[in-house]
Amino acid sequence: MHQNRTKYPQKKAQMYQQLQELPSKYKVIALVRMEKVRSSQLLPLRKKFKGEVEIVSIKDKVAQKSLSTLKIPGIEKLAANLVGQCVLMFTNMSPIKLNILLGKNKIMMAARGGDKASIDVVIKAGNTGITPGPILTDFKEAGVSTKIDQGTVWITKDSIAAKKGDTISGKLATLLSKLDVKAVEAGIVLNSALEDKVIYNQEELTVDVEQYRAAFAKAHQEALSLSIAIGYVTKENVNMILAKAAQQARSLAIEAGFLTDDTKDATIQRAHGQAKSLSGKLKGYSPQ
Amino acid sequence: MEYVYAALLLHKQKKEINEANIANVVKASGAEVNEAQVKALVAALADVNIEEAIKAAPVAVAAPAAPSG
Amino acid sequence: MEYVYAALLLHKQKKEINEANIANVVKASGAEVNEAQVKALVAALADVNIEEAIKAAPVAVAAPAAPSG
Amino acid sequence: MEYVYAALLLHKQKKEINEANIANVVKASGAEVNEAQVKALVAALADVNIEEAIKAAPVAVAAPAAPSG
Amino acid sequence: MEYVYAALLLHKQKKEINEANIANVVKASGAEVNEAQVKALVAALADVNIEEAIKAAPVAVAAPAAPSG
Amino acid sequence: MEYVYAALLLHKQKKEINEANIANVVKASGAEVNEAQVKALVAALADVNIEEAIKAAPVAVAAPAAPSG
Amino acid sequence: MEYVYAALLLHKQKKEINEANIANVVKASGAEVNEAQVKALVAALADVNIEEAIKAAPVAVAAPAAPSG
């Protein structure tokens, strides 16, 4: 079907060559499917991860061809996931960590028709610099009130053009792009990764960080609770244990009606409070 | 409230809370006894679980202060 | 706690809170009087303004906040 | 409060809370023992379920009514 | 989630929390090490500040201990 | 917790909180003394203002799970 | 607190919490083991229902409430 090319395009040849070398330089190869990624997302990531992650954007066929010549266990499984335009990331960090870091580096992007707004999309009041024309109708449809002043369209007050989660129409997307308002938060998610012969799928690469945060809090809290309960004193809990022991002594003194300097008043209040609580439950009797 | 204190005193001593006993306690404090009050109290106490009522008494708790650090 | 109730009873009747009076009240409830407790109570109450103490409204206990995570 | 601490110490060690034991503990701390206080405490604790009592809601020290000085 | 304790132990000792160290600690407890769990935990630390996480315990006022009897 | 009670007892009596004194108090309660616990307590108390600590309004941290009893 | 973490790690793995095991875990973290601390912890844990204890709401310390008067 394909015409045999007499000469491989130079760019493709370079990429082929790159893929021959990179896998031996790094422990991890991670794959991102470009169908959900725009090339404009890659630039900030390249900067951010410079020295840690090499990012290569490549067509599936070239990548498959190059990778298939390598003797890396498991690479064929990764190559099988290559579809269309792809991004390959080479790194020595754990692919799960890479995935978490990618999730932390989401960027705001211009919406395209059909995208869902990631935030409440606010159009700020002020001069748009746009000359009046049919666009005024677009503003009106988006619920944005405008006025014309000295030949340009002014927005009279901050307006929400779309709520978080709303689907953005093609028309609104065009309007937002003219105003340079970004409505979509875009993150890159790893599709699969190869590390030390093991291939990880998207699910295995996804870690619920909040769950870990909560687990740390809970684990520490359990340690604290246990140490206080058993009176095992450490620097972290010594104040709490002292407070608890003193508290127990106060509670005991009060419950026993044994007056101490620290608890006299509380004991009287307690006795009186009991009388009040009891009288409050009495029907047809009001103490004088 | 004195009659209620008397009742609590009897309760605490595990003595029967009846009119005679309450009257005795109040009298011992040197005060005159209002028989009607005593009757009313004893009647009203018949339906009440004293132990629960005194456990439900509010306890003076420190207002949660801002954590110091 | 019975001695504290007795003290409150006397206080309410505007009677003096002394050892004899407390002993009388407790005795009238039919219980034996523990002299040490009477003495300790009277001594401890010497510098207490009972009227103020019982006015100090106990602060209601707040329910624990729902854990955030 | 020192006698109460002594009582809690004994309780925690599952030792009997009697006058001799409390006096011993307090004496070991190097302080003089006030026999009346010891007697009063032991009497007051006689009917108290210590395990329950120490679980009671926290009580603040802050006593707005009684100046301690 | 038991590996979280291993991580806390390393954190407290100011040791690096990496896969090898966590595996070592877990192994020393006599348990088998699940590599995937260790990997996931270490990776999660990319976004979890342990010191902050353990300080985040929600503070509430104690509810009165429910009277058990 | 017994060692903490002993420390509070000493504190209340304005006695020095050192290993010997704590051990003495605990011993007087009739219990065996665990030297390690005494040491640990004294070390932890070194930087602590006990008076402040025991006055502090105890605030419970929300339990990780509802206490079962 | 590191020894408590080690103990909980063992507990979660359903391993026995004894001195040797705790020492092993702490050693594996690369830290030196303080035998006295290990002893103290194991002694304090004797007779304790860990599952219950870790559910307890720990008491945190807030600054004393400002006196209202």
XYZ file of C-alpha atoms in Angstrom:
702
model
C 0.000 0.000 0.000
C 2.672 2.439 1.006
C 4.969 3.752 -1.564
C 8.470 2.812 -0.677
C 10.209 5.970 0.250
C 13.609 6.233 -1.269
C 14.738 8.559 1.443
C 13.594 8.792 5.010
C 12.740 12.399 5.925
C 15.577 13.828 7.936
C 13.456 14.710 10.937
C 12.105 11.205 11.184
C 15.589 9.814 10.845
C 16.706 11.931 13.759
C 13.839 10.764 15.899
C 14.514 7.182 14.978
C 18.074 7.661 16.091
C 17.022 9.402 19.305
C 14.838 6.466 20.246
C 17.744 4.137 19.669
C 19.780 5.924 22.317
C 17.430 7.262 24.977
C 16.097 3.933 26.310
C 19.585 2.900 27.331
C 20.181 6.184 29.148
C 17.112 6.005 31.364
C 15.458 3.368 33.514
C 11.914 4.379 32.700
C 10.058 4.888 29.432
C 6.615 6.402 29.838
C 4.009 6.863 27.163
C 1.473 9.629 26.786
C -1.216 9.475 24.111
C -1.357 12.782 22.270
C -5.025 12.514 21.450
C -5.668 14.246 24.759
C -2.642 16.470 24.758
C -1.788 19.596 22.858
C 1.735 20.361 21.869
C 1.516 23.702 23.647
C 1.382 21.762 26.928
C 4.747 20.198 26.375
C 6.884 23.297 26.341
C 6.394 24.257 30.003
C 6.902 20.621 31.007
C 10.161 20.400 29.093
C 11.350 23.427 31.027
C 10.051 22.216 34.343
C 11.596 18.767 34.137
C 14.796 19.758 32.400
C 17.558 17.369 33.380
C 15.093 14.914 34.882
C 12.796 13.957 32.062
C 13.426 13.930 28.335
C 10.272 14.440 26.363
C 10.013 13.257 22.772
C 6.974 13.842 20.624
C 6.779 11.273 17.856
C 4.561 9.394 15.416
C 3.598 5.872 16.373
C 5.060 4.136 13.319
C 8.505 5.669 13.646
C 8.591 4.938 17.335
C 7.491 1.366 16.876
C 10.061 0.787 14.218
C 12.877 2.192 16.291
C 11.908 0.625 19.596
C 11.353 -2.792 18.048
C 15.040 -3.036 17.182
C 16.025 -2.637 20.826
C 16.655 -5.583 23.062
C 14.817 -4.211 26.064
C 12.608 -6.706 27.881
C 9.000 -5.577 27.825
C 9.512 -2.868 25.210
C 7.252 -4.658 22.771
C 4.363 -4.289 25.201
C 4.935 -0.582 25.444
C 5.273 -0.285 21.656
C 1.910 -1.984 21.300
C 0.312 0.942 23.121
C 1.623 3.457 20.615
C -1.236 4.923 18.625
C -1.100 8.025 16.471
C 0.882 10.973 17.692
C 2.576 10.078 20.948
C 4.828 11.522 23.555
C 7.509 9.402 25.119
C 9.097 10.434 28.378
C 12.449 9.088 29.514
C 13.422 9.416 33.143
C 15.073 7.739 36.082
C 12.313 8.598 38.518
C 9.572 6.178 39.374
C 6.827 6.348 36.744
C 4.235 6.706 39.492
C 6.064 9.697 40.843
C 6.334 11.132 37.344
C 2.603 10.714 36.944
C 1.967 12.528 40.232
C 4.290 15.354 39.241
C 2.563 15.655 35.875
C -0.739 15.866 37.698
C 0.635 18.707 39.791
C 1.697 20.618 36.714
C -1.592 21.152 35.031
C -1.880 24.304 33.000
C -4.815 26.429 31.956
C -5.552 26.325 28.274
C -7.911 27.893 25.822
C -11.093 25.882 25.505
C -12.222 24.287 22.285
C -15.861 23.789 21.411
C -17.214 20.848 23.384
C -14.677 21.112 26.225
C -15.954 21.261 29.760
C -14.997 24.309 31.795
C -12.567 23.364 34.578
C -13.369 26.503 36.543
C -16.002 29.183 36.712
C -15.052 31.110 33.598
C -14.963 34.784 34.470
C -14.857 37.542 31.900
C -13.440 40.593 33.588
C -14.824 44.089 33.235
C -12.776 46.481 31.142
C -11.715 47.424 27.683
C -11.498 44.442 25.340
C -9.749 46.385 22.619
C -12.104 44.739 20.153
C -13.862 46.862 17.573
C -17.652 46.618 17.620
C -19.265 44.261 15.134
C -21.110 40.937 15.071
C -19.127 39.962 18.124
C -21.558 42.032 20.180
C -24.135 39.303 19.588
C -21.703 36.717 20.884
C -21.220 38.730 24.046
C -24.947 39.010 24.457
C -25.444 35.284 24.034
C -22.761 34.642 26.613
C -24.623 36.883 29.033
C -21.907 39.504 29.093
C -23.075 43.103 29.167
C -21.069 45.500 27.067
C -20.875 49.121 26.059
C -19.005 50.863 23.316
C -16.622 53.600 24.269
C -14.195 55.393 21.971
C -14.463 52.762 19.295
C -13.878 49.626 21.336
C -16.058 47.144 23.189
C -15.998 47.486 26.954
C -17.297 44.861 29.349
C -19.261 46.667 32.019
C -18.944 44.175 34.840
C -17.309 40.868 35.686
C -19.473 38.098 34.298
C -19.397 34.357 34.505
C -19.565 33.030 30.953
C -19.633 29.386 31.987
C -19.830 27.555 35.263
C -17.346 24.900 36.234
C -18.373 21.700 34.458
C -20.431 23.448 31.769
C -19.805 22.424 28.200
C -18.359 25.296 26.245
C -19.910 25.905 22.827
C -17.793 26.527 19.782
C -19.000 30.098 19.690
C -18.087 30.758 23.298
C -14.718 29.087 22.794
C -14.006 31.499 19.964
C -15.081 34.444 22.068
C -12.954 33.317 25.013
C -9.927 32.872 22.815
C -10.371 36.405 21.486
C -10.412 37.628 25.082
C -7.530 35.346 25.954
C -9.549 33.725 28.736
C -8.432 30.181 29.495
C -11.180 27.858 30.632
C -9.736 24.385 30.568
C -7.224 22.896 32.902
C -5.135 20.403 31.058
C -2.998 17.795 32.647
C -0.996 15.022 31.136
C -1.679 11.499 32.276
C 0.652 8.632 31.584
C -0.914 5.882 29.525
C 1.664 3.258 30.388
C 5.244 2.968 31.448
C 8.062 0.469 31.354
C 10.418 0.188 34.283
C 12.775 -2.677 34.906
C 10.957 -5.120 32.620
C 7.621 -4.329 34.231
C 4.913 -2.605 32.264
C 2.501 -0.448 34.247
C -0.885 0.460 32.868
C -2.709 3.697 33.495
C -4.515 2.362 36.535
C -1.366 1.070 38.163
C 0.302 4.403 37.589
C -2.461 6.315 39.319
C -1.998 6.964 43.014
C -4.511 8.742 45.182
C -2.219 11.187 46.908
C -4.970 12.452 49.195
C -5.403 8.952 50.493
C -1.760 8.835 51.453
C -1.944 12.250 53.049
C -4.869 11.049 55.129
C -3.073 7.805 55.915
C -0.088 9.685 57.287
C -2.322 11.845 59.441
C -4.217 8.814 60.682
C -1.112 6.746 61.357
C 0.471 9.530 63.338
C -2.726 10.138 65.204
C -2.967 6.485 66.101
C 0.584 6.555 67.380
C -0.229 9.639 69.408
C -3.413 8.118 70.790
C -1.672 4.914 71.700
C 1.273 6.624 73.349
C -1.005 8.843 75.405
C -3.269 5.974 76.376
C -0.345 3.973 77.704
C 1.441 6.935 79.238
C 4.531 6.400 77.095
C 6.111 9.802 77.259
C 7.925 11.362 74.323
C 8.755 14.917 73.431
C 5.745 15.086 71.134
C 3.174 13.969 73.632
C 4.517 14.987 77.022
C 2.306 18.047 77.213
C -0.762 16.083 76.247
C -0.036 13.350 78.746
C 0.469 15.845 81.551
C -2.752 17.576 80.596
C -4.553 14.265 80.503
C -3.242 13.091 83.867
C -4.061 16.412 85.493
C -7.446 16.280 83.847
C -8.117 12.823 85.209
C -7.238 14.017 88.677
C -9.593 16.978 88.358
C -12.402 14.819 87.036
C -11.933 12.314 89.820
C -11.833 14.983 92.508
C -15.006 16.549 91.188
C -16.903 13.306 90.761
C -15.911 12.306 94.284
C -16.870 15.675 95.702
C -13.388 15.992 97.164
C -12.605 19.667 97.186
C -9.137 20.717 96.096
C -7.825 24.176 95.412
C -7.989 23.541 91.700
C -11.425 22.021 91.595
C -13.495 23.607 94.359
C -15.457 25.907 92.140
C -15.961 23.301 89.469
C -17.226 20.862 92.087
C -19.772 23.314 93.409
C -20.844 24.079 89.869
C -21.133 20.398 89.194
C -23.311 19.773 92.264
C -25.469 22.750 91.442
C -25.576 21.744 87.784
C -26.793 18.302 88.781
C -29.541 19.869 90.869
C -30.495 22.089 87.950
C -30.414 19.231 85.498
C -32.588 17.150 87.792
C -35.066 19.920 88.466
C -35.271 20.565 84.761
C -36.655 17.088 84.308
C -39.280 17.458 86.998
C -42.797 17.983 85.724
C -45.041 20.128 87.858
C -42.292 21.144 90.234
C -40.357 24.334 90.056
C -37.769 24.918 92.735
C -37.936 28.273 94.417
C -33.523 24.485 94.931
C -32.919 23.380 98.549
C -35.350 20.507 98.271
C -33.604 19.250 95.179
C -30.280 19.382 97.005
C -31.904 17.389 99.793
C -33.146 14.850 97.284
C -29.683 14.556 95.732
C -28.192 14.097 99.173
C -30.586 11.239 99.882
C -29.997 9.751 96.453
C -26.256 9.834 96.935
C -26.616 8.079 100.288
C -28.886 5.520 98.681
C -31.697 6.518 101.033
C -35.316 6.513 99.971
C -36.499 9.820 98.601
C -39.807 10.250 100.380
C -41.532 13.168 102.026
C -40.390 12.361 105.531
C -36.748 12.025 104.564
C -36.645 15.219 102.555
C -38.421 17.087 105.307
C -35.912 15.750 107.823
C -32.932 16.887 105.850
C -34.321 20.333 105.214
C -35.334 20.684 108.845
C -31.824 19.705 109.934
C -30.481 22.622 107.980
C -32.430 24.823 110.344
C -35.032 25.938 107.839
C -38.761 25.595 107.969
C -40.194 22.953 105.759
C -42.766 23.780 103.134
C -44.828 20.615 103.019
C -46.405 21.412 99.664
C -42.992 21.802 98.070
C -41.855 18.511 99.498
C -44.964 16.718 98.229
C -44.627 18.245 94.770
C -40.989 17.304 94.542
C -41.480 13.720 95.638
C -44.339 13.336 93.176
C -42.314 14.799 90.346
C -39.290 12.638 91.122
C -41.334 9.479 90.755
C -40.979 9.621 86.974
C -37.350 10.634 86.809
C -34.176 8.587 86.608
C -32.011 10.632 88.952
C -28.778 8.907 88.003
C -29.280 9.813 84.369
C -30.312 13.332 85.157
C -27.195 14.095 87.156
C -24.975 12.537 84.557
C -26.531 14.810 81.983
C -25.507 17.856 83.962
C -23.319 20.155 81.960
C -19.707 20.186 82.954
C -17.688 23.326 82.934
C -15.469 22.952 79.957
C -12.909 25.415 78.879
C -13.850 27.286 75.798
C -11.659 25.987 73.032
C -8.849 28.438 73.022
C -6.857 29.121 69.950
C -4.061 26.572 69.837
C -0.953 28.307 70.974
C 1.370 27.026 68.353
C -20.543 14.626 96.656
C -23.103 14.391 99.496
C -21.265 16.910 101.637
C -21.250 19.378 98.798
C -25.011 18.963 98.445
C -25.343 19.579 102.164
C -23.251 22.728 101.857
C -25.362 23.980 98.990
C -28.501 23.276 100.974
C -27.225 25.357 103.869
C -26.078 28.069 101.534
C -29.488 28.211 99.900
C -31.116 28.565 103.333
C -28.625 31.251 104.230
C -27.377 29.147 107.113
C -23.777 29.093 108.131
C -21.659 26.382 106.507
C -19.871 25.022 109.538
C -19.008 21.547 110.678
C -21.950 21.185 113.038
C -24.509 22.252 110.461
C -23.171 20.037 107.720
C -22.954 17.096 110.085
C -26.549 17.719 111.106
C -27.826 17.742 107.576
C -25.959 14.626 106.561
C -27.036 12.857 109.730
C -30.634 13.762 109.026
C -30.398 11.954 105.720
C -29.839 8.813 107.746
C -26.208 8.383 106.825
C -23.202 8.206 109.040
C -21.153 11.314 109.146
C -17.494 11.164 108.216
C -15.871 13.864 110.321
C -12.821 14.090 108.092
C -14.955 14.862 105.072
C -16.899 17.478 106.986
C -13.741 19.143 108.200
C -12.122 19.045 104.773
C -15.203 20.480 103.139
C -15.624 23.345 105.571
C -11.947 24.183 105.365
C -11.992 24.119 101.585
C -15.089 26.289 101.369
C -13.697 28.931 103.696
C -12.460 31.092 100.856
C -15.101 30.242 98.292
C -17.895 32.545 97.272
C -20.545 29.920 96.629
C -22.995 32.368 95.103
C -20.442 33.315 92.475
C -19.390 29.770 91.907
C -22.857 28.496 91.131
C -23.555 31.468 88.900
C -20.641 30.669 86.639
C -22.542 29.021 83.869
C -20.993 25.823 82.720
C -20.090 26.031 79.095
C -21.874 23.521 76.981
C -19.695 20.911 75.463
C -19.336 21.259 71.752
C -19.642 18.254 69.563
C -16.386 17.264 67.959
C -15.949 18.750 64.541
C -16.303 16.328 61.720
C -12.883 15.092 60.709
C -11.921 16.851 57.562
C -10.350 14.002 55.693
C -4.631 17.704 94.499
C -1.556 15.726 95.541
C -3.694 13.175 97.348
C -5.751 12.636 94.254
C -2.586 12.006 92.234
C -1.548 9.483 94.848
C -4.932 7.804 94.582
C -4.641 7.645 90.793
C -1.175 6.190 91.085
C -2.501 3.435 93.348
C -5.496 2.879 91.122
C -3.280 2.522 88.069
C -1.144 -0.044 89.877
C -4.281 -1.888 90.947
C -3.372 -1.302 94.585
C -5.979 -0.671 97.230
C -6.800 2.961 97.828
C -6.709 3.120 101.590
C -5.351 5.610 104.063
C -2.100 3.803 104.678
C -1.281 3.444 100.992
C -2.049 7.042 100.125
C -0.084 8.266 103.115
C 2.863 6.104 102.034
C 2.903 7.474 98.528
C 2.645 11.072 99.638
C 5.300 10.547 102.279
C 7.625 9.050 99.656
C 7.358 12.269 97.700
C 9.025 13.942 100.654
C 5.984 15.887 101.810
C 4.226 15.850 105.122
C 0.989 13.972 105.176
C -2.220 15.630 106.251
C -4.127 12.753 107.799
C -7.476 14.529 107.667
C -7.129 15.063 103.923
C -6.192 11.446 103.403
C -9.177 10.274 105.428
C -11.522 12.618 103.604
C -10.303 11.502 100.195
C -10.530 7.816 100.969
C -14.061 8.326 102.287
C -15.044 10.393 99.250
C -13.667 7.787 96.870
C -15.437 4.923 98.576
C -18.457 4.970 96.275
C -16.764 6.266 93.156
C -16.063 4.226 90.059
C -12.654 5.684 89.356
C -12.383 4.283 85.857
C -15.589 6.066 84.891
C -14.819 9.210 86.787
C -11.512 9.842 85.055
C -13.174 9.481 81.708
C -15.527 12.353 82.474
C -15.509 15.373 80.245
C -12.522 17.639 80.623
C -12.796 20.336 83.217
C -11.087 23.611 82.839
C -8.878 24.976 85.527
C -9.827 28.529 84.756
C -12.055 29.655 87.596
C -13.299 33.114 86.781
C -15.032 33.548 90.136
C -12.394 32.696 92.675
C -9.180 34.666 92.537
C -6.555 32.234 93.657
C -4.172 34.731 95.242
C -1.357 1.216 54.588
C 1.004 -0.308 57.170
C 3.951 0.943 55.153
C 2.990 4.421 56.196
C 4.306 3.572 59.669
C 7.601 2.543 58.125
C 7.745 5.860 56.302
C 6.919 7.736 59.513
C 9.659 5.845 61.298
C 12.188 6.848 58.636
C 10.871 10.395 58.633
C 11.230 10.665 62.400
C 14.780 9.378 62.185
C 15.518 11.843 59.406
C 16.421 8.989 57.093
C 15.652 9.116 53.410
C 12.293 7.660 52.549
C 13.087 5.612 49.496
C 11.989 2.216 48.316
C 14.993 0.372 49.669
C 14.691 1.875 53.149
C 10.984 1.225 53.436
C 11.428 -2.318 52.191
C 14.141 -2.833 54.791
C 11.984 -1.645 57.648
C 8.997 -3.703 56.572
C 11.153 -6.756 56.077
C 12.591 -6.301 59.564
C 9.071 -6.439 60.964
C 8.961 -9.969 59.625
C 6.448 -9.276 56.913
C 6.762 -9.832 53.202
C 7.279 -6.719 51.195
C 4.847 -5.792 48.465
C 7.015 -3.891 45.993
C 4.100 -2.191 44.291
C 2.854 -0.773 47.583
C 6.291 0.500 48.462
C 6.662 2.117 45.035
C 3.268 3.777 45.269
C 3.987 5.111 48.749
C 7.345 6.580 47.829
C 5.871 8.093 44.677
C 3.050 9.678 46.662
C 5.626 11.511 48.739
C 6.311 13.623 45.671
C 3.174 15.473 46.642
C 2.843 14.765 50.367
C 4.694 16.752 52.977
C 4.743 14.358 55.917
C 5.399 17.043 58.490
C 2.366 18.962 57.313
C 0.226 15.902 56.913
C 0.726 14.744 60.479
C 0.062 18.200 61.831
C -3.220 18.378 59.999
C -5.119 16.413 62.613
C -8.410 18.139 63.149
C -8.857 19.538 66.632
C -12.217 19.471 68.293
C -13.505 19.944 71.773
C -13.929 16.666 73.526
C -17.411 15.365 73.665
C -18.320 14.260 77.147
C -17.541 10.612 77.479
C -20.754 8.764 77.031
C -21.760 7.424 80.413
C -21.458 3.734 79.965
C -23.820 2.632 82.660
C 0.546 6.635 83.284
C 1.622 5.887 86.870
C 4.943 7.632 86.403
C 3.198 10.726 85.180
C 1.009 10.762 88.286
C 4.142 10.453 90.384
C 5.695 13.379 88.556
C 2.586 15.479 89.104
C 2.578 14.574 92.774
C 6.170 15.752 93.104
C 5.401 18.869 91.123
C 2.469 19.704 93.362
C 4.690 19.313 96.418
C 7.335 21.485 94.781
C 9.814 18.629 94.957
C 12.376 18.040 92.279
C 11.258 15.714 89.513
C 14.251 13.459 89.106
C 14.668 9.755 88.618
C 15.259 8.963 92.263
C 12.198 10.844 93.478
C 9.871 9.359 90.892
C 11.181 5.891 91.582
C 10.627 6.444 95.307
C 7.028 7.497 94.864
C 6.208 4.628 92.550
C 7.947 2.168 94.837
C 5.931 3.460 97.782
C 2.764 2.565 95.909
C 3.944 -1.025 96.167
C 4.707 -1.451 92.485
C 7.914 -2.393 90.797
C 9.739 0.423 89.152
C 10.649 0.266 85.479
C 13.820 2.324 85.316
C 13.528 2.852 81.587
C 10.139 4.474 81.923
C 11.371 6.704 84.717
C 14.346 7.785 82.646
C 12.205 8.438 79.597
C 9.773 10.528 81.600
C 12.404 12.636 83.304
C 14.132 13.246 79.988
C 10.892 14.287 78.307
C 9.981 16.592 81.181
C 13.262 18.460 81.004
C 11.966 21.178 78.713
C 8.399 21.251 79.852
C 6.618 23.853 81.925
C 4.440 21.516 83.932
C 2.371 24.260 85.481
C 1.341 25.456 82.045
C 0.781 21.982 80.724
C -1.611 20.938 83.453
C -3.520 24.178 83.300
C -3.996 23.905 79.594
C -7.543 23.255 78.628
C -7.451 19.776 77.268
C -8.985 19.650 73.860
C -9.527 16.327 72.279
C -8.327 15.764 68.811
C -11.058 14.226 66.757
C -10.617 10.519 66.890
C -9.703 8.798 63.656
C -12.747 6.668 64.093
C -15.713 6.857 66.376
C -14.721 5.325 69.692
C -16.575 2.119 70.035
C -17.480 2.327 73.672
C 7.621 8.525 68.853
C 9.633 6.341 66.479
C 9.305 3.316 68.748
C 5.564 3.714 68.784
C 5.560 3.784 64.990
C 7.590 0.600 65.024
C 5.158 -0.998 67.463
C 2.197 -0.062 65.303
C 3.925 -1.419 62.217
C 4.311 -4.739 64.008
C 0.760 -4.571 65.283
C -0.612 -3.943 61.777
C 1.375 -6.894 60.477
C 0.021 -8.999 63.327
C 3.532 -9.600 64.607
C 4.338 -9.797 68.276
C 5.323 -6.528 69.887
C 8.352 -7.473 71.936
C 11.699 -5.862 72.538
C 13.537 -7.841 69.903
C 11.026 -7.104 67.173
C 10.826 -3.391 67.907
C 14.597 -3.153 68.071
C 14.854 -4.945 64.731
C 12.481 -2.597 63.008
C 14.147 0.511 64.378
C 17.587 -0.837 63.497
C 16.433 -1.517 59.954
C 15.535 2.143 59.621
C 19.220 2.864 60.049
C 18.899 4.432 63.472
C 20.577 3.428 66.690
C 18.345 1.643 69.100
C 17.877 2.986 72.592
C 17.267 -0.188 74.571
C 15.778 1.681 77.518
C 13.175 3.303 75.288
C 12.273 -0.040 73.765
C 11.941 -1.596 77.206
C 9.843 1.289 78.442
C 7.487 1.038 75.492
C 7.049 -2.707 75.699
C 6.439 -2.418 79.432
C 3.848 0.319 78.920
C 2.095 -1.717 76.234
C 1.640 -4.732 78.484
C -2.071 -5.416 79.061
C -3.127 -2.764 76.583
C -5.722 -3.381 73.904
C -3.942 -1.583 71.099
C -6.890 -1.666 68.771
C -8.957 0.251 71.318
C -6.179 2.556 72.369
C -5.457 3.815 68.873
C -9.084 4.744 68.450
C -9.102 6.947 71.527
C -9.222 10.638 70.929
C -5.870 11.945 72.019
C -6.006 14.982 74.208
C -4.361 17.947 72.639
C -3.329 20.950 74.569
C -4.709 24.325 73.846
C -3.741 27.458 75.644
C -5.678 27.969 78.849
C -8.880 29.820 78.224
C -8.635 33.436 79.154
C -10.385 34.037 82.457
C -13.619 35.808 81.751
C -13.685 38.061 84.764
